[in-house]
Amino acid sequence: MDKIRIVGEKRLSGQVEVSGAKNAALPILISSLLSEKECRFDRVPDLQDIRTTLKVLRHLGVSSKVVGSTVTLNGQSIASTEAPYDLVRTMRASVWVLGPLLARMGHAKVSLPGGCAIGARPINFHLEGLKKLGAQIELENGYVVAKANRLQGARVAFEFPSVGATANLMMAATLAKGETVLEGCAKEPEMTDLGNALKAMGAQIEGHGSDVIRIQGKDSLSGCHHPIMGDRIEAGTYLASAVLTQGDVKVLGISPDALEAVLVQFEQIGAVVERDLKGLSIRLQMKQRPQATNLTTLPFPGFPTDMQAQMMAVLCLASGTSTVRETIFENRFMHVPELLRLGADIQVKGNTAVIRGVESFTGAPLMATDLRASASLILGGLAAKGETIVNRVYHLDRGYEKLETKFKALGAEIERIA
Ligand code: UD1
C-alpha cells in the first residue's frame, strides 16, 4: 500500500495551481442524470472519488469520455435506476443519484450509505425533502426505494443547512412540476457552482448560494458546458503549509471569497494575506511563529469543517493555547492521536480540542484515517524535524490531485513510496 515520505522543515515558497473542487464536481457530474443531452465539464480533478462517480454513472447508463480534465457525459439512455451497496459504500456522495433518478425516471433504488469514520451521517433530510416533493419512500434491506409519478414542486425547510440535502433537492426540483422553494439551504460555494451548472443545463433556479433557493421545474433539461470552480479546501491546505513552514505561497485559480473565514484565521495568527479578487489568487506570507487562536467550525460562511484538521496541525505549533470546536461532525478528531505522535499537546473534551502550542514537531510514522485528517498529517510532516511516513494515503487520493508534485514544486522534500 502506498505511503508518503516527507523530510520536513523545508521552507515552502512559490505558486500552486488549484484543481477543480471535488465537492462541486461530484454533484455536478451526477446532475448529468437529469438530461438526455451531452454535458461537458472542464476542470474536473483527477481523483479517486471522481473515478467512483463515473463508475456509478456508467452503471446507471451515462456514458463518459475523459480527456485531460474535461469530462463529457451523455445520459440519453438510463439503463438502471439502482445504485448498489458496493458502489455507494466506497463513496457516500453516491446518494446524490437519488434525487436526479427519481425526478427523471420516477423511481430509484439506492443503497443507504451507512456511517463513516467522521460520524453517523444520516440522510433523513434528503428523504424528508423528497417526500415533500411527493416521493413515496420505503427502506428495504438497506436500500432506499423511492417512487413518484412526477415530483411536484413544494416548500421544503431544512432543519440544518445540509450540503448533501440541499444538492439532492436542488437537482430533483429542476424536473418537478411547478415551483419548489428550498429554505434553510447550505450556502457553500459548491452549492452556488451546482446551481450555475444546472442553470447552464436550462434549469430555472435563483438564490443558489443563499438561504432560500427557488426553482421552477422544467419538463426536460438541455446539455451544457460548465467549468468547475476551484477547490477552496485544497487552496486552504497549501496556504496552511506556508504558515507552518514560515513560507510564502500563492494559490492560483481560487476565489478568495470562498475561503474568507479561513483567511481571517490565518491573519489572526499572524500571516500576511493578499487577496486578488479579479485575478482569483491568494498569497500568504508567514514570517514568524503563529499565535494561538480559538475557532469553531460552522456552515458556510463560517470556518469549514473540512479545514479543521489542517488548522489544528498549524495551531499545534503556535505560541499559546488554542481551542478548536467541531460543531458539524461528531467524530472529527481522529487526527489528534496522530498529531500527538509528532509531539503535539492536545486534549479533547467532547467536541472541543484544547491545543497547547509546542516549539516543534519530530517526524514519526503516522496513519491516515480520513481525507482531511490525512492532509493535516502531511502538513505536520512538512513542519517536523526529520522523516515522517504517512501510511494509508488512499484517503488523500480521494481529494488531493497531484499532492506530492504540487508540494515538491513549492520546495518540499516529499515522495510516494510503495
Ligand atoms: C458535505 C461535504 C463534506 C463537508 C460537509 C460539511 C461533499 C461530498 N461532502 O458532506 O466534505 O465536510 O458537507 O460542509 O460535498 N445531516 C443529517 N441528516 C441529513 C444530512 C446531514 O443529520 O440528512 C447532518 C450530518 O450528519 C452532519 C451535518 O448534518 O452532522 C452536515 O452534513 P452535510 O452538510 O449534509 O454534509 P455532507 O453533505 O455529508
Coordinates of N, CA and C in Angstrom, one line a residue, residues 202-415:
G202 N -30.2 24.6 -18.4 CA -31.5 25.2 -18.8 C -32.5 25.2 -17.6
A203 N -32.0 24.8 -16.4 CA -32.9 24.8 -15.2 C -33.1 26.2 -14.8
Q204 N -34.3 26.5 -14.2 CA -34.7 27.8 -13.8 C -34.5 27.9 -12.3
I205 N -33.4 28.4 -11.9 CA -33.1 28.5 -10.4 C -32.6 29.8 -10.0
E206 N -33.1 30.3 -8.9 CA -32.4 31.5 -8.4 C -32.2 31.4 -6.9
G207 N -31.2 32.1 -6.4 CA -31.0 32.1 -4.9 C -29.9 31.1 -4.5
H208 N -29.4 30.3 -5.4 CA -28.4 29.3 -5.0 C -27.2 30.0 -4.4
G209 N -26.7 29.5 -3.3 CA -25.6 30.2 -2.6 C -26.2 31.1 -1.5
S210 N -27.6 31.1 -1.4 CA -28.2 31.8 -0.2 C -29.1 30.9 0.5
D211 N -29.8 31.4 1.6 CA -30.6 30.5 2.4 C -31.8 29.9 1.6
V212 N -32.3 30.8 0.7 CA -33.6 30.4 0.0 C -33.3 30.2 -1.5
I213 N -33.6 29.0 -2.0 CA -33.4 28.7 -3.4 C -34.8 28.5 -4.0
R214 N -35.1 29.2 -5.1 CA -36.4 29.0 -5.8 C -36.1 28.3 -7.2
I215 N -36.9 27.3 -7.4 CA -36.7 26.5 -8.7 C -38.0 26.3 -9.3
Q216 N -38.1 26.7 -10.6 CA -39.3 26.5 -11.4 C -39.0 25.2 -12.2
G217 N -39.7 24.1 -12.0 CA -39.4 22.9 -12.6 C -39.6 22.9 -14.1
K218 N -38.8 22.2 -14.9 CA -39.0 22.1 -16.3 C -39.3 20.7 -16.7
D219 N -39.8 20.5 -17.9 CA -40.1 19.1 -18.4 C -38.9 18.4 -18.7
S220 N -37.9 19.1 -19.2 CA -36.6 18.4 -19.5 C -35.5 19.5 -19.4
L221 N -34.2 19.0 -19.3 CA -33.1 19.9 -19.3 C -32.3 19.7 -20.6
S222 N -31.4 20.6 -20.9 CA -30.6 20.5 -22.1 C -29.2 20.1 -21.8
G223 N -28.3 20.1 -22.8 CA -26.9 19.8 -22.5 C -26.3 21.1 -21.9
C224 N -25.0 21.0 -21.6 CA -24.3 22.2 -21.1 C -22.8 22.1 -21.2
H225 N -22.2 23.2 -21.0 CA -20.7 23.2 -20.9 C -20.4 24.1 -19.7
H226 N -19.8 23.5 -18.7 CA -19.6 24.3 -17.5 C -18.2 24.0 -16.9
P227 N -17.4 25.0 -16.5 CA -16.2 24.7 -15.8 C -16.4 24.6 -14.3
I228 N -15.8 23.7 -13.6 CA -15.9 23.5 -12.2 C -15.1 24.6 -11.5
M229 N -15.6 25.1 -10.4 CA -14.9 26.1 -9.5 C -13.6 25.5 -8.9
G230 N -12.7 26.3 -8.5 CA -11.5 25.9 -7.8 C -11.8 25.3 -6.4
D231 N -10.9 24.4 -6.0 CA -11.1 23.7 -4.7 C -10.6 24.6 -3.5
R232 N -11.6 25.1 -2.8 CA -11.2 26.0 -1.7 C -10.4 25.3 -0.6
I233 N -10.7 24.0 -0.3 CA -10.1 23.3 0.7 C -8.7 22.9 0.3
E234 N -8.5 22.6 -0.9 CA -7.1 22.3 -1.4 C -6.3 23.6 -1.3
A235 N -6.9 24.7 -1.7 CA -6.2 26.0 -1.6 C -5.8 26.3 -0.2
G236 N -6.8 26.1 0.7 CA -6.5 26.4 2.2 C -5.4 25.5 2.7
T237 N -5.3 24.2 2.2 CA -4.3 23.3 2.7 C -2.9 23.8 2.3
Y238 N -2.8 24.3 1.0 CA -1.5 24.8 0.6 C -1.1 26.1 1.3
L239 N -2.1 26.9 1.6 CA -1.8 28.1 2.4 C -1.3 27.8 3.8
A240 N -2.0 26.7 4.3 CA -1.6 26.3 5.7 C -0.1 25.8 5.7
S241 N 0.3 25.2 4.6 CA 1.7 24.7 4.6 C 2.7 25.9 4.6
A242 N 2.2 27.1 4.1 CA 3.1 28.2 4.1 C 3.2 28.8 5.6
V243 N 2.0 28.7 6.3 CA 2.0 29.1 7.7 C 3.0 28.3 8.5
L244 N 2.9 27.0 8.3 CA 3.7 26.0 9.1 C 5.2 26.1 8.8
T245 N 5.5 26.5 7.6 CA 7.0 26.4 7.3 C 7.5 27.9 7.2
Q246 N 6.8 28.8 7.7 CA 7.1 30.3 7.6 C 7.5 30.6 6.1
G247 N 6.7 30.2 5.2 CA 6.9 30.3 3.8 C 6.1 31.5 3.2
D248 N 6.1 31.4 1.8 CA 5.4 32.4 1.0 C 4.8 31.7 -0.2
V249 N 3.5 31.4 -0.1 CA 2.8 30.6 -1.1 C 1.7 31.3 -1.7
K250 N 1.6 31.3 -3.1 CA 0.4 31.9 -3.8 C -0.4 30.8 -4.4
V251 N -1.7 30.7 -4.1 CA -2.5 29.7 -4.8 C -3.3 30.4 -5.9
L252 N -3.3 29.8 -7.1 CA -3.9 30.4 -8.3 C -5.2 29.6 -8.6
G253 N -6.2 30.4 -9.2 CA -7.4 29.7 -9.6 C -8.4 29.5 -8.6
I254 N -8.5 30.4 -7.6 CA -9.4 30.3 -6.5 C -10.0 31.6 -6.1
S255 N -11.3 31.7 -5.9 CA -11.8 33.0 -5.4 C -11.6 33.1 -3.9
P256 N -10.9 34.2 -3.5 CA -10.7 34.5 -2.1 C -11.9 34.5 -1.3
D257 N -13.1 34.9 -1.9 CA -14.3 34.9 -1.1 C -14.7 33.6 -0.6
A258 N -14.4 32.5 -1.4 CA -14.8 31.2 -1.0 C -14.1 30.7 0.3
L259 N -13.0 31.4 0.6 CA -12.1 30.9 1.7 C -12.0 32.0 2.8
E260 N -12.9 33.0 2.8 CA -12.7 34.1 3.7 C -12.5 33.8 5.1
A261 N -13.4 32.9 5.7 CA -13.3 32.6 7.1 C -11.9 32.0 7.4
V262 N -11.3 31.2 6.5 CA -10.0 30.6 6.8 C -8.9 31.7 6.7
L263 N -9.1 32.6 5.7 CA -8.1 33.6 5.5 C -8.0 34.5 6.8
V264 N -9.2 34.8 7.3 CA -9.3 35.7 8.5 C -8.5 35.0 9.7
Q265 N -8.7 33.7 9.8 CA -8.0 33.0 10.9 C -6.5 33.0 10.6
F266 N -6.1 32.8 9.4 CA -4.6 32.9 9.1 C -4.1 34.3 9.5
E267 N -4.9 35.3 9.2 CA -4.4 36.7 9.6 C -4.4 36.8 11.1
Q268 N -5.4 36.3 11.7 CA -5.5 36.3 13.2 C -4.2 35.7 13.9
I269 N -3.6 34.7 13.3 CA -2.5 34.0 13.9 C -1.2 34.6 13.4
G270 N -1.2 35.6 12.5 CA 0.0 36.4 12.2 C 0.4 36.3 10.7
A271 N -0.4 35.7 9.9 CA 0.1 35.7 8.4 C -0.3 36.9 7.7
V272 N 0.4 37.2 6.7 CA 0.0 38.3 5.8 C -0.6 37.7 4.5
V273 N -1.9 38.1 4.3 CA -2.6 37.5 3.2 C -3.0 38.6 2.2
E274 N -2.7 38.3 0.9 CA -3.1 39.2 -0.2 C -4.1 38.5 -1.0
R275 N -5.3 39.2 -1.1 CA -6.4 38.6 -1.9 C -6.5 39.3 -3.2
D276 N -6.5 38.5 -4.3 CA -6.7 39.1 -5.6 C -8.0 38.6 -6.2
L277 N -9.0 39.5 -6.0 CA -10.4 39.0 -6.3 C -10.6 38.9 -7.8
K278 N -9.9 39.8 -8.6 CA -10.1 39.7 -10.0 C -9.3 38.6 -10.6
G279 N -8.0 38.5 -10.2 CA -7.1 37.5 -10.8 C -7.3 36.1 -10.2
L280 N -8.2 36.1 -9.2 CA -8.5 34.8 -8.5 C -7.3 34.1 -8.0
S281 N -6.6 34.8 -7.0 CA -5.4 34.1 -6.4 C -5.3 34.6 -5.0
I282 N -4.6 33.9 -4.1 CA -4.4 34.3 -2.7 C -2.9 34.1 -2.5
R283 N -2.2 35.1 -1.9 CA -0.8 34.9 -1.5 C -0.7 35.0 0.0
L284 N 0.0 34.0 0.6 CA 0.2 34.1 2.1 C 1.6 34.1 2.4
Q285 N 2.0 35.0 3.3 CA 3.4 35.1 3.7 C 3.4 34.9 5.3
M286 N 4.3 34.2 5.8 CA 4.4 34.0 7.2 C 5.9 34.2 7.6
K287 N 6.1 35.1 8.5 CA 7.4 35.5 8.9 C 7.8 35.0 10.3
Q288 N 6.8 34.6 11.1 CA 7.2 34.3 12.5 C 6.3 33.1 12.9
R289 N 6.5 32.6 14.1 CA 5.7 31.5 14.7 C 4.3 32.0 14.8
P290 N 3.3 31.1 14.4 CA 1.9 31.6 14.6 C 1.5 31.8 16.0
Q291 N 0.5 32.6 16.2 CA -0.1 32.8 17.6 C -1.3 31.9 17.7
A292 N -1.6 31.7 19.0 CA -2.8 30.8 19.2 C -4.1 31.5 18.8
T293 N -5.1 30.7 18.6 CA -6.5 31.3 18.3 C -7.5 30.3 18.8
N294 N -8.8 30.8 18.7 CA -9.9 29.9 19.0 C -10.8 29.9 17.8
L295 N -11.2 28.7 17.4 CA -12.1 28.6 16.3 C -13.2 27.6 16.4
T296 N -14.3 27.8 15.7 CA -15.4 26.9 15.8 C -15.8 26.6 14.3
T297 N -16.0 25.4 14.0 CA -16.5 25.0 12.6 C -17.9 25.3 12.5
L298 N -18.3 25.9 11.4 CA -19.7 26.2 11.2 C -20.1 26.1 9.7
P299 N -21.4 26.0 9.4 CA -21.7 26.0 7.9 C -21.2 27.3 7.3
F300 N -21.0 27.3 6.0 CA -20.6 28.5 5.2 C -21.5 29.7 5.5
P301 N -21.0 30.9 5.7 CA -19.7 31.3 5.6 C -18.8 31.2 6.8
G302 N -19.1 30.3 7.7 CA -18.3 30.1 8.9 C -17.0 29.3 8.5
F303 N -16.2 29.0 9.5 CA -15.0 28.2 9.3 C -15.3 26.8 8.9
P304 N -14.8 26.3 7.7 CA -15.3 25.0 7.2 C -14.7 23.8 8.0
T305 N -15.5 22.8 8.3 CA -15.1 21.6 9.0 C -14.0 20.9 8.2
D306 N -14.0 21.1 6.9 CA -13.0 20.4 6.0 C -11.6 21.0 6.1
M307 N -11.5 22.1 6.8 CA -10.2 22.7 7.1 C -9.8 22.6 8.6
Q308 N -10.6 22.0 9.3 CA -10.4 21.9 10.8 C -9.1 21.2 11.1
A309 N -8.9 20.0 10.5 CA -7.8 19.2 10.8 C -6.5 19.9 10.4
Q310 N -6.5 20.5 9.3 CA -5.3 21.2 8.8 C -4.9 22.4 9.7
M311 N -6.0 23.1 10.1 CA -5.7 24.3 11.0 C -5.2 23.8 12.4
M312 N -5.7 22.6 12.8 CA -5.2 22.1 14.1 C -3.7 21.8 14.0
A313 N -3.3 21.3 12.9 CA -1.8 21.0 12.7 C -1.0 22.3 12.9
V314 N -1.6 23.4 12.3 CA -0.9 24.7 12.4 C -0.9 25.1 13.9
L315 N -2.0 25.0 14.6 CA -2.1 25.6 15.9 C -1.3 24.8 16.9
C316 N -1.0 23.5 16.6 CA -0.1 22.7 17.5 C 1.2 23.4 17.6
L317 N 1.7 24.2 16.6 CA 3.0 24.8 16.7 C 2.9 26.3 17.0
A318 N 1.7 26.8 17.4 CA 1.5 28.2 17.7 C 2.0 28.5 19.1
S319 N 2.3 29.8 19.4 CA 2.7 30.1 20.8 C 1.4 30.4 21.5
G320 N 1.2 29.7 22.6 CA 0.0 29.9 23.4 C -1.0 28.7 23.2
T321 N -2.2 28.8 23.9 CA -3.1 27.8 23.9 C -4.3 28.1 23.0
S322 N -4.7 27.2 22.1 CA -5.8 27.4 21.2 C -6.9 26.5 21.5
T323 N -8.1 26.8 21.1 CA -9.2 25.8 21.1 C -9.8 25.7 19.8
V324 N -10.2 24.5 19.5 CA -10.9 24.2 18.2 C -12.2 23.4 18.6
R325 N -13.3 24.0 18.2 CA -14.6 23.4 18.5 C -15.2 22.9 17.2
E326 N -15.6 21.6 17.1 CA -16.1 21.0 15.9 C -17.6 20.8 16.1
T327 N -18.4 21.6 15.3 CA -19.9 21.5 15.5 C -20.6 20.8 14.4
I328 N -19.9 20.4 13.3 CA -20.6 19.8 12.1 C -20.7 18.3 12.2
F329 N -19.5 17.7 12.5 CA -19.5 16.2 12.6 C -19.1 15.8 14.0
E330 N -19.7 14.7 14.5 CA -19.4 14.3 15.9 C -18.1 13.7 16.2
N331 N -17.4 13.2 15.2 CA -16.3 12.4 15.5 C -15.1 12.8 14.5
R332 N -14.8 14.1 14.5 CA -13.8 14.5 13.5 C -12.5 14.9 14.2
F333 N -12.1 14.2 15.2 CA -10.8 14.5 15.8 C -9.8 13.3 15.6
M334 N -10.0 12.5 14.6 CA -9.1 11.3 14.5 C -7.7 11.6 14.2
H335 N -7.4 12.8 13.8 CA -6.1 13.2 13.5 C -5.3 13.5 14.8
V336 N -6.1 13.7 15.9 CA -5.4 14.1 17.2 C -4.4 13.1 17.6
P337 N -4.7 11.8 17.8 CA -3.7 10.8 18.3 C -2.5 10.8 17.4
E338 N -2.7 11.0 16.1 CA -1.5 11.0 15.1 C -0.7 12.3 15.3
L339 N -1.3 13.4 15.5 CA -0.5 14.6 15.7 C 0.2 14.5 17.0
L340 N -0.3 13.8 18.0 CA 0.4 13.6 19.3 C 1.7 12.9 19.0
R341 N 1.7 12.0 18.1 CA 2.9 11.2 17.8 C 4.0 12.1 17.2
L342 N 3.6 13.2 16.7 CA 4.6 14.2 16.2 C 5.1 15.1 17.3
G343 N 4.5 15.0 18.5 CA 4.9 15.8 19.6 C 3.9 16.9 20.0
A344 N 2.7 16.9 19.4 CA 1.7 17.9 19.8 C 1.2 17.7 21.2
D345 N 0.6 18.7 21.8 CA 0.0 18.6 23.1 C -1.5 19.0 22.9
I346 N -2.4 18.0 22.8 CA -3.8 18.3 22.5 C -4.6 17.5 23.5
Q347 N -5.7 18.1 24.1 CA -6.6 17.4 24.9 C -8.0 17.6 24.3
V348 N -8.7 16.5 24.1 CA -10.1 16.6 23.6 C -11.1 16.4 24.7
K349 N -12.0 17.4 24.8 CA -13.1 17.2 25.7 C -14.4 17.4 24.9
G350 N -15.1 16.4 24.7 CA -16.4 16.5 23.9 C -16.0 16.9 22.5
N351 N -16.7 18.0 22.1 CA -16.4 18.4 20.7 C -15.3 19.6 20.6
T352 N -14.6 19.7 21.7 CA -13.6 20.8 21.7 C -12.2 20.2 22.0
A353 N -11.2 20.7 21.2 CA -9.8 20.3 21.4 C -9.1 21.5 22.0
V354 N -8.4 21.2 23.0 CA -7.5 22.3 23.6 C -6.1 22.0 23.2
I355 N -5.5 22.9 22.6 CA -4.2 22.7 22.0 C -3.1 23.6 22.6
R356 N -2.2 23.0 23.3 CA -1.1 23.9 23.9 C 0.0 23.8 22.9
G357 N 0.4 25.0 22.4 CA 1.4 25.1 21.3 C 2.8 24.5 21.8
V358 N 3.4 23.7 20.9 CA 4.8 23.3 21.2 C 5.7 24.0 20.2
E359 N 7.0 23.9 20.6 CA 8.0 24.6 19.7 C 8.2 23.9 18.4
S360 N 8.2 22.6 18.4 CA 8.5 21.9 17.1 C 7.9 20.5 17.2
F361 N 7.8 19.9 16.0 CA 7.4 18.5 15.8 C 8.6 17.7 15.5
T362 N 8.5 16.4 15.8 CA 9.6 15.5 15.4 C 8.9 14.4 14.5
G363 N 9.5 14.1 13.4 CA 9.0 13.2 12.4 C 8.7 11.8 13.0
A364 N 7.6 11.1 12.5 CA 7.2 9.8 13.0 C 6.4 9.1 11.9
P365 N 6.3 7.8 12.1 CA 5.3 7.1 11.2 C 3.9 7.4 11.6
L366 N 3.0 7.7 10.7 CA 1.6 8.1 11.0 C 0.7 7.3 10.2
M367 N -0.6 7.2 10.6 CA -1.6 6.5 9.9 C -2.8 7.5 9.6
A368 N -3.1 7.6 8.3 CA -4.2 8.5 7.8 C -5.5 7.7 8.1
T369 N -6.5 8.5 8.5 CA -7.8 7.9 8.9 C -8.9 8.4 8.0
D370 N -8.9 9.6 7.6 CA -9.9 10.1 6.6 C -9.2 11.2 5.8
L371 N -9.9 11.7 4.8 CA -9.3 12.6 3.8 C -8.7 13.8 4.5
R372 N -9.4 14.6 5.2 CA -8.8 15.9 5.7 C -7.9 15.6 6.9
A373 N -8.1 14.5 7.6 CA -7.2 14.1 8.7 C -5.8 13.9 8.0
S374 N -5.8 13.2 6.9 CA -4.6 12.9 6.2 C -3.8 14.1 5.8
A375 N -4.6 15.1 5.4 CA -3.9 16.4 4.9 C -3.2 17.0 6.1
S376 N -3.8 16.9 7.3 CA -3.2 17.5 8.5 C -1.9 16.8 8.8
L377 N -1.9 15.5 8.6 CA -0.6 14.7 8.9 C 0.5 15.1 7.9
I378 N 0.1 15.3 6.6 CA 1.1 15.8 5.6 C 1.6 17.1 6.1
L379 N 0.8 18.0 6.5 CA 1.2 19.3 7.0 C 2.1 19.2 8.2
G380 N 1.7 18.3 9.1 CA 2.6 18.1 10.3 C 4.0 17.6 9.9
G381 N 4.0 16.7 8.9 CA 5.3 16.1 8.4 C 6.1 17.2 7.8
L382 N 5.5 18.1 7.1 CA 6.2 19.2 6.4 C 6.9 20.1 7.4
A383 N 6.3 20.2 8.6 CA 6.9 21.1 9.6 C 7.9 20.4 10.5
A384 N 7.8 19.0 10.5 CA 8.5 18.2 11.5 C 10.0 18.1 11.2
K385 N 10.8 17.9 12.3 CA 12.2 17.6 12.1 C 12.3 16.2 11.6
G386 N 13.1 16.0 10.6 CA 13.4 14.6 10.2 C 12.3 14.0 9.4
E387 N 12.2 12.7 9.4 CA 11.4 11.9 8.5 C 10.0 11.6 9.0
T388 N 9.0 11.8 8.2 CA 7.6 11.4 8.6 C 7.1 10.4 7.5
I389 N 6.5 9.3 7.8 CA 5.9 8.5 6.9 C 4.4 8.4 7.1
V390 N 3.6 8.8 6.1 CA 2.2 8.8 6.3 C 1.6 7.6 5.6
N391 N 1.1 6.6 6.3 CA 0.5 5.4 5.8 C -1.0 5.6 5.3
R392 N -1.5 4.7 4.5 CA -2.8 4.7 4.1 C -3.2 6.0 3.3
V393 N -2.3 6.3 2.3 CA -2.6 7.6 1.6 C -3.7 7.5 0.6
Y394 N -4.4 6.3 0.5 CA -5.5 6.3 -0.4 C -6.6 7.3 0.1
H395 N -6.6 7.6 1.3 CA -7.5 8.6 1.8 C -7.3 10.0 1.1
L396 N -6.0 10.3 1.0 CA -5.6 11.6 0.4 C -5.9 11.6 -1.1
D397 N -5.8 10.4 -1.7 CA -6.0 10.3 -3.2 C -7.5 10.5 -3.5
R398 N -8.4 10.5 -2.5 CA -9.8 10.8 -2.7 C -10.0 12.3 -3.0
G399 N -9.1 13.1 -2.5 CA -9.4 14.5 -2.5 C -8.3 15.5 -2.9
Y400 N -7.0 15.0 -3.1 CA -6.0 15.9 -3.5 C -5.3 15.4 -4.7
E401 N -5.4 16.3 -5.8 CA -4.8 15.9 -7.1 C -3.3 16.2 -7.1
K402 N -2.5 15.3 -7.5 CA -1.0 15.5 -7.6 C -0.4 16.2 -6.4
L403 N -0.8 15.7 -5.2 CA -0.3 16.3 -4.0 C 1.2 16.4 -3.9
E404 N 1.9 15.3 -4.1 CA 3.3 15.3 -4.0 C 4.0 16.3 -5.0
T405 N 3.5 16.2 -6.2 CA 4.0 17.1 -7.3 C 3.9 18.5 -6.9
K406 N 2.7 18.9 -6.4 CA 2.4 20.3 -6.1 C 3.3 20.7 -4.9
F407 N 3.4 19.9 -3.9 CA 4.3 20.3 -2.7 C 5.7 20.3 -3.1
K408 N 6.1 19.4 -4.0 CA 7.5 19.4 -4.4 C 7.9 20.7 -5.1
A409 N 7.0 21.1 -6.0 CA 7.2 22.4 -6.7 C 7.3 23.6 -5.7
L410 N 6.8 23.4 -4.5 CA 6.9 24.5 -3.6 C 8.2 24.4 -2.7
G411 N 8.9 23.3 -3.0 CA 10.2 23.1 -2.3 C 10.2 22.0 -1.2
A412 N 9.1 21.3 -1.1 CA 9.1 20.2 -0.1 C 9.9 19.0 -0.5
E413 N 10.4 18.3 0.5 CA 11.0 17.0 0.2 C 9.9 16.0 0.5
I414 N 9.3 15.5 -0.5 CA 8.1 14.6 -0.3 C 8.1 13.6 -1.5
E415 N 7.8 12.3 -1.2 CA 7.7 11.3 -2.2 C 6.8 10.2 -1.8

